[in-house]
mmCIF file of C-alpha atoms in Angstrom:
data_model
loop_
_atom_site.group_PDB
_atom_site.id
_atom_site.type_symbol
_atom_site.label_atom_id
_atom_site.label_comp_id
_atom_site.label_asym_id
_atom_site.label_seq_id
_atom_site.Cartn_x
_atom_site.Cartn_y
_atom_site.Cartn_z
ATOM 1 C CA GLY O 15 -52.297 -189.685 175.044
ATOM 2 C CA ASN O 16 -52.237 -193.299 174.874
ATOM 3 C CA SER O 17 -54.228 -195.562 176.395
ATOM 4 C CA VAL O 18 -55.259 -199.379 176.369
ATOM 5 C CA THR O 19 -58.401 -200.902 177.391
ATOM 6 C CA GLN O 20 -59.023 -204.467 178.365
ATOM 7 C CA MET O 21 -61.793 -206.345 179.275
ATOM 8 C CA GLU O 22 -62.451 -206.870 183.683
ATOM 9 C CA GLY O 23 -61.257 -210.304 184.846
ATOM 10 C CA PRO O 24 -60.989 -212.450 186.438
ATOM 11 C CA VAL O 25 -62.134 -214.788 183.722
ATOM 12 C CA THR O 26 -62.444 -218.592 184.494
ATOM 13 C CA LEU O 27 -62.945 -221.485 182.062
ATOM 14 C CA SER O 28 -62.364 -225.017 182.008
ATOM 15 C CA GLU O 29 -59.686 -226.427 180.365
ATOM 16 C CA GLU O 30 -59.575 -226.764 176.709
ATOM 17 C CA ALA O 31 -62.066 -224.256 176.176
ATOM 18 C CA PHE O 32 -61.823 -221.297 174.368
ATOM 19 C CA LEU O 33 -60.168 -217.816 175.144
ATOM 20 C CA THR O 34 -60.570 -214.432 173.712
ATOM 21 C CA ILE O 35 -59.562 -211.524 176.321
ATOM 22 C CA ASN O 36 -60.534 -208.043 174.451
ATOM 23 C CA CYS O 37 -57.888 -204.882 174.283
ATOM 24 C CA THR O 38 -58.259 -201.392 172.519
ATOM 25 C CA TYR O 39 -55.942 -199.052 172.214
ATOM 26 C CA THR O 40 -55.752 -195.228 171.533
ATOM 27 C CA ALA O 41 -52.726 -194.426 170.161
ATOM 28 C CA THR O 42 -51.071 -191.007 169.173
ATOM 29 C CA GLY O 43 -48.633 -192.295 166.079
ATOM 30 C CA TYR O 44 -47.962 -195.587 164.699
ATOM 31 C CA PRO O 45 -47.868 -198.372 167.795
ATOM 32 C CA SER O 46 -46.133 -201.446 168.185
ATOM 33 C CA LEU O 47 -48.573 -203.964 170.425
ATOM 34 C CA PHE O 48 -47.911 -206.548 172.842
ATOM 35 C CA TRP O 49 -49.053 -209.165 174.969
ATOM 36 C CA TYR O 50 -47.413 -209.838 178.111
ATOM 37 C CA VAL O 51 -48.089 -212.474 180.550
ATOM 38 C CA GLN O 52 -46.745 -212.258 184.828
ATOM 39 C CA TYR O 53 -47.165 -215.914 186.299
ATOM 40 C CA PRO O 54 -47.918 -215.518 190.289
ATOM 41 C CA GLY O 55 -44.140 -214.095 191.519
ATOM 42 C CA GLU O 56 -42.803 -213.785 188.777
ATOM 43 C CA GLY O 57 -42.346 -210.807 186.372
ATOM 44 C CA LEU O 58 -43.043 -209.918 182.899
ATOM 45 C CA GLN O 59 -42.461 -212.212 179.839
ATOM 46 C CA LEU O 60 -43.244 -210.938 176.680
ATOM 47 C CA LEU O 61 -46.196 -213.463 174.993
ATOM 48 C CA LEU O 62 -46.270 -212.147 171.380
ATOM 49 C CA LYS O 63 -46.123 -208.737 169.614
ATOM 50 C CA ALA O 64 -46.947 -207.023 166.285
ATOM 51 C CA THR O 65 -45.674 -203.683 164.429
ATOM 52 C CA LYS O 66 -47.975 -203.348 161.909
ATOM 53 C CA ALA O 67 -51.356 -203.262 160.844
ATOM 54 C CA ASP O 68 -52.691 -206.836 159.605
ATOM 55 C CA ASP O 69 -50.052 -208.445 161.286
ATOM 56 C CA LYS O 70 -50.326 -211.306 163.449
ATOM 57 C CA GLY O 71 -48.534 -212.259 166.522
ATOM 58 C CA SER O 72 -48.621 -215.910 167.423
ATOM 59 C CA ASN O 73 -46.693 -218.218 170.424
ATOM 60 C CA LYS O 74 -47.724 -221.268 172.552
ATOM 61 C CA GLY O 75 -50.931 -221.320 170.613
ATOM 62 C CA PHE O 76 -51.816 -217.844 171.301
ATOM 63 C CA GLU O 77 -52.894 -215.271 168.821
ATOM 64 C CA ALA O 78 -53.805 -212.006 168.116
ATOM 65 C CA THR O 79 -54.247 -209.770 165.345
ATOM 66 C CA TYR O 80 -53.329 -205.954 164.841
ATOM 67 C CA ARG O 81 -56.702 -204.112 163.299
ATOM 68 C CA LYS O 82 -56.734 -200.501 163.039
ATOM 69 C CA GLU O 83 -59.818 -200.397 161.730
ATOM 70 C CA THR O 84 -61.312 -201.908 165.227
ATOM 71 C CA THR O 85 -57.859 -200.458 167.113
ATOM 72 C CA SER O 86 -57.748 -203.875 168.383
ATOM 73 C CA PHE O 87 -55.474 -206.234 169.671
ATOM 74 C CA HIS O 88 -57.616 -209.202 170.998
ATOM 75 C CA LEU O 89 -55.528 -212.234 172.494
ATOM 76 C CA GLU O 90 -57.068 -215.588 171.716
ATOM 77 C CA LYS O 91 -56.355 -219.414 172.306
ATOM 78 C CA GLY O 92 -58.254 -222.764 170.717
ATOM 79 C CA SER O 93 -57.558 -224.625 174.210
ATOM 80 C CA VAL O 94 -56.187 -223.267 177.447
ATOM 81 C CA GLN O 95 -54.812 -225.483 179.936
ATOM 82 C CA VAL O 96 -54.127 -225.320 183.422
ATOM 83 C CA SER O 97 -50.616 -224.153 183.348
ATOM 84 C CA ASP O 98 -52.210 -220.557 181.130
ATOM 85 C CA SER O 99 -53.210 -219.628 184.415
ATOM 86 C CA ALA O 100 -51.924 -215.869 185.508
ATOM 87 C CA VAL O 101 -52.443 -212.125 184.364
ATOM 88 C CA TYR O 102 -52.083 -210.903 181.192
ATOM 89 C CA PHE O 103 -51.201 -207.231 179.753
ATOM 90 C CA CYS O 104 -51.953 -205.762 176.438
ATOM 91 C CA ALA O 105 -49.554 -202.992 176.073
ATOM 92 C CA LEU O 106 -48.464 -200.403 173.207
ATOM 93 C CA GLU O 107 -45.226 -198.272 172.146
ATOM 94 C CA VAL O 108 -44.851 -195.420 170.284
ATOM 95 C CA THR O 109 -42.353 -195.295 167.903
ATOM 96 C CA GLY O 110 -40.525 -192.054 168.083
ATOM 97 C CA GLY O 111 -42.544 -191.742 171.616
ATOM 98 C CA GLY O 112 -39.601 -192.190 174.017
ATOM 99 C CA ASN O 113 -40.495 -197.006 173.323
ATOM 100 C CA LYS O 114 -42.243 -196.501 176.978
ATOM 101 C CA LEU O 115 -44.323 -198.941 176.644
ATOM 102 C CA THR O 116 -48.299 -198.182 178.164
ATOM 103 C CA PHE O 117 -49.895 -200.932 179.975
ATOM 104 C CA GLY O 118 -53.523 -202.074 179.767
ATOM 105 C CA THR O 119 -55.044 -202.981 183.517
ATOM 106 C CA GLY O 120 -54.100 -206.618 183.150
ATOM 107 C CA THR O 121 -56.614 -209.315 182.975
ATOM 108 C CA GLN O 122 -56.268 -212.197 185.569
ATOM 109 C CA LEU O 123 -57.188 -215.648 183.820
ATOM 110 C CA LYS O 124 -57.881 -218.438 185.721
ATOM 111 C CA VAL O 125 -57.878 -222.307 184.217
ATOM 112 C CA GLU O 126 -59.837 -225.140 185.810
ATOM 113 C CA LEU O 127 -59.511 -228.708 185.515
ATOM 114 C CA ALA C 5 -29.129 -216.864 177.412
ATOM 115 C CA ALA C 6 -28.557 -214.351 179.915
ATOM 116 C CA GLY C 7 -31.259 -211.992 181.076
ATOM 117 C CA VAL C 8 -32.019 -208.694 182.803
ATOM 118 C CA ILE C 9 -31.235 -208.905 186.633
ATOM 119 C CA GLN C 10 -32.464 -206.866 189.476
ATOM 120 C CA SER C 11 -31.156 -206.533 193.237
ATOM 121 C CA PRO C 12 -32.422 -206.832 195.918
ATOM 122 C CA ARG C 13 -34.987 -209.223 194.953
ATOM 123 C CA HIS C 14 -36.794 -208.375 197.892
ATOM 124 C CA LEU C 15 -36.171 -205.250 200.574
ATOM 125 C CA ILE C 16 -38.437 -203.616 203.123
ATOM 126 C CA LYS C 17 -38.001 -200.375 204.362
ATOM 127 C CA GLU C 18 -39.465 -197.922 207.010
ATOM 128 C CA LYS C 19 -40.773 -194.943 206.389
ATOM 129 C CA ARG C 20 -38.610 -192.106 205.513
ATOM 130 C CA GLU C 21 -35.856 -194.383 204.427
ATOM 131 C CA THR C 22 -34.118 -194.518 201.649
ATOM 132 C CA ALA C 23 -33.732 -197.370 198.905
ATOM 133 C CA THR C 24 -31.813 -198.013 195.525
ATOM 134 C CA LEU C 25 -32.693 -200.866 193.145
ATOM 135 C CA LYS C 26 -30.529 -202.163 190.731
ATOM 136 C CA CYS C 27 -30.379 -203.438 187.499
ATOM 137 C CA TYR C 28 -27.931 -205.313 185.449
ATOM 138 C CA PRO C 29 -29.355 -205.201 181.671
ATOM 139 C CA ILE C 30 -28.843 -208.128 178.509
ATOM 140 C CA PRO C 31 -25.060 -207.654 177.657
ATOM 141 C CA ARG C 32 -25.145 -205.034 174.783
ATOM 142 C CA HIS C 33 -28.217 -203.901 175.376
ATOM 143 C CA ASP C 34 -27.950 -199.765 175.201
ATOM 144 C CA THR C 35 -31.600 -198.823 177.088
ATOM 145 C CA VAL C 36 -32.842 -199.502 180.324
ATOM 146 C CA TYR C 37 -36.304 -198.674 181.729
ATOM 147 C CA TRP C 38 -37.967 -198.546 184.804
ATOM 148 C CA TYR C 39 -41.523 -199.149 186.007
ATOM 149 C CA GLN C 40 -43.696 -199.744 189.316
ATOM 150 C CA GLN C 41 -46.393 -201.490 189.609
ATOM 151 C CA GLY C 42 -48.417 -201.374 193.151
ATOM 152 C CA PRO C 43 -51.011 -204.406 194.117
ATOM 153 C CA GLY C 44 -53.100 -205.121 191.828
ATOM 154 C CA GLN C 45 -52.523 -202.488 189.005
ATOM 155 C CA ASP C 46 -50.158 -202.032 185.625
ATOM 156 C CA PRO C 47 -46.787 -201.166 185.271
ATOM 157 C CA GLN C 48 -46.479 -197.639 185.143
ATOM 158 C CA PHE C 49 -43.681 -196.250 183.271
ATOM 159 C CA LEU C 50 -41.479 -194.575 185.489
ATOM 160 C CA ILE C 51 -38.002 -192.995 183.567
ATOM 161 C CA SER C 52 -35.533 -194.554 180.953
ATOM 162 C CA PHE C 53 -32.043 -194.103 179.790
ATOM 163 C CA TYR C 54 -30.118 -194.451 176.358
ATOM 164 C CA GLU C 55 -26.465 -194.982 176.662
ATOM 165 C CA LYS C 56 -26.236 -193.394 180.022
ATOM 166 C CA MET C 57 -28.654 -190.288 178.911
ATOM 167 C CA GLN C 58 -31.784 -190.268 180.310
ATOM 168 C CA SER C 59 -34.237 -190.839 177.151
ATOM 169 C CA ASP C 60 -37.734 -189.945 178.602
ATOM 170 C CA LYS C 61 -39.442 -189.484 182.269
ATOM 171 C CA GLY C 62 -42.951 -190.571 183.014
ATOM 172 C CA SER C 63 -44.421 -189.985 186.875
ATOM 173 C CA ILE C 64 -41.690 -190.556 188.600
ATOM 174 C CA PRO C 65 -41.700 -188.443 191.968
ATOM 175 C CA ASP C 66 -39.015 -186.107 192.635
ATOM 176 C CA ARG C 67 -37.982 -188.053 195.626
ATOM 177 C CA PHE C 68 -36.789 -190.671 192.779
ATOM 178 C CA SER C 69 -33.558 -190.328 190.872
ATOM 179 C CA ALA C 70 -32.066 -192.915 188.670
ATOM 180 C CA GLN C 71 -28.826 -192.870 186.368
ATOM 181 C CA GLN C 72 -27.122 -195.287 183.981
ATOM 182 C CA PHE C 73 -23.923 -196.067 184.520
ATOM 183 C CA SER C 74 -20.775 -196.473 181.796
ATOM 184 C CA ASP C 75 -21.300 -200.516 182.299
ATOM 185 C CA TYR C 76 -25.056 -199.602 181.253
ATOM 186 C CA HIS C 77 -26.430 -201.043 184.855
ATOM 187 C CA SER C 78 -29.017 -198.426 186.489
ATOM 188 C CA GLU C 79 -29.487 -197.621 189.815
ATOM 189 C CA LEU C 80 -33.327 -196.059 191.096
ATOM 190 C CA ASN C 81 -32.604 -194.223 194.186
ATOM 191 C CA MET C 82 -35.531 -193.360 196.030
ATOM 192 C CA SER C 83 -35.817 -191.269 199.706
ATOM 193 C CA SER C 84 -37.867 -190.374 201.906
ATOM 194 C CA LEU C 85 -40.292 -193.323 201.588
ATOM 195 C CA GLU C 86 -43.721 -193.361 201.838
ATOM 196 C CA LEU C 87 -46.152 -196.357 202.353
ATOM 197 C CA GLY C 88 -47.873 -195.934 198.891
ATOM 198 C CA ASP C 89 -44.197 -196.582 197.251
ATOM 199 C CA SER C 90 -44.675 -200.384 198.055
ATOM 200 C CA ALA C 91 -44.601 -201.871 195.024
ATOM 201 C CA LEU C 92 -43.162 -204.421 192.463
ATOM 202 C CA TYR C 93 -40.734 -202.405 190.688
ATOM 203 C CA PHE C 94 -39.041 -203.935 187.493
ATOM 204 C CA CYS C 95 -36.657 -203.016 185.098
ATOM 205 C CA ALA C 96 -36.218 -203.754 181.447
ATOM 206 C CA SER C 97 -33.599 -203.518 178.801
ATOM 207 C CA SER C 98 -33.775 -203.165 175.123
ATOM 208 C CA SER C 99 -31.159 -202.831 172.474
ATOM 209 C CA ARG C 100 -32.362 -199.701 170.355
ATOM 210 C CA THR C 101 -28.929 -198.826 168.117
ATOM 211 C CA SER C 102 -29.782 -202.566 166.978
ATOM 212 C CA GLY C 103 -33.601 -201.201 165.540
ATOM 213 C CA SER C 104 -34.863 -203.984 168.038
ATOM 214 C CA TYR C 105 -37.078 -202.260 170.981
ATOM 215 C CA GLU C 106 -38.866 -205.569 172.359
ATOM 216 C CA GLN C 107 -38.003 -205.109 175.998
ATOM 217 C CA TYR C 108 -36.981 -207.760 177.941
ATOM 218 C CA PHE C 109 -38.235 -207.406 181.549
ATOM 219 C CA GLY C 110 -36.511 -208.440 185.110
ATOM 220 C CA PRO C 111 -37.999 -210.130 187.467
ATOM 221 C CA GLY C 112 -38.545 -207.302 189.326
ATOM 222 C CA THR C 113 -38.031 -206.296 193.132
ATOM 223 C CA ARG C 114 -40.706 -206.058 195.352
ATOM 224 C CA LEU C 115 -40.612 -203.147 197.696
ATOM 225 C CA THR C 116 -42.357 -203.038 201.314
ATOM 226 C CA VAL C 117 -42.037 -199.773 202.991
ATOM 227 C CA THR C 118 -43.351 -200.253 206.271
#
């Protein structure tokens, strides 16, 4: 079956620190990979995506590269801000598998001044 | 740009009652997905519809049913509510016929069962 494993949180960083949130996956077929962000009390927002191996998704200073050889899609940002504090979900979608999203357990990020 | 609309945003019900959640997809989106997110949990897929037909089914209890109407809005009906049904229910929509499967999420309906 399909599954996503994320590093556990919470992750607490100082402003301007470097961020890495690890994500690995198991999938039957060829998945598309996503990072969603959920701010407190809000819904899920797509942060970035990659649809094939070696693709790099990027948005708002966040990046993630689809690594088929290591089945990973780690999220990185060079300099976090307090406003980045949120829960980050890694997810996959297998085309032909109904296109439903399978999420990881989420990683809470807290950025402090 | 128009987003996915969900109503109500908050709902409080008692055990054994019935609840109906509504979802209005982005205009011209033909596919609707429902997800359930328990407290501190990741969203779990419940069910999806494409062109008013059930497309896929996940871990949806038999007490729940859903449908997509001719105007593409969808309703999730939940009966015999249990305390464990307390969760955030998300609806997402996508445009499968355009070739893009990217899902756009609504703000969610927070259901509390007491």
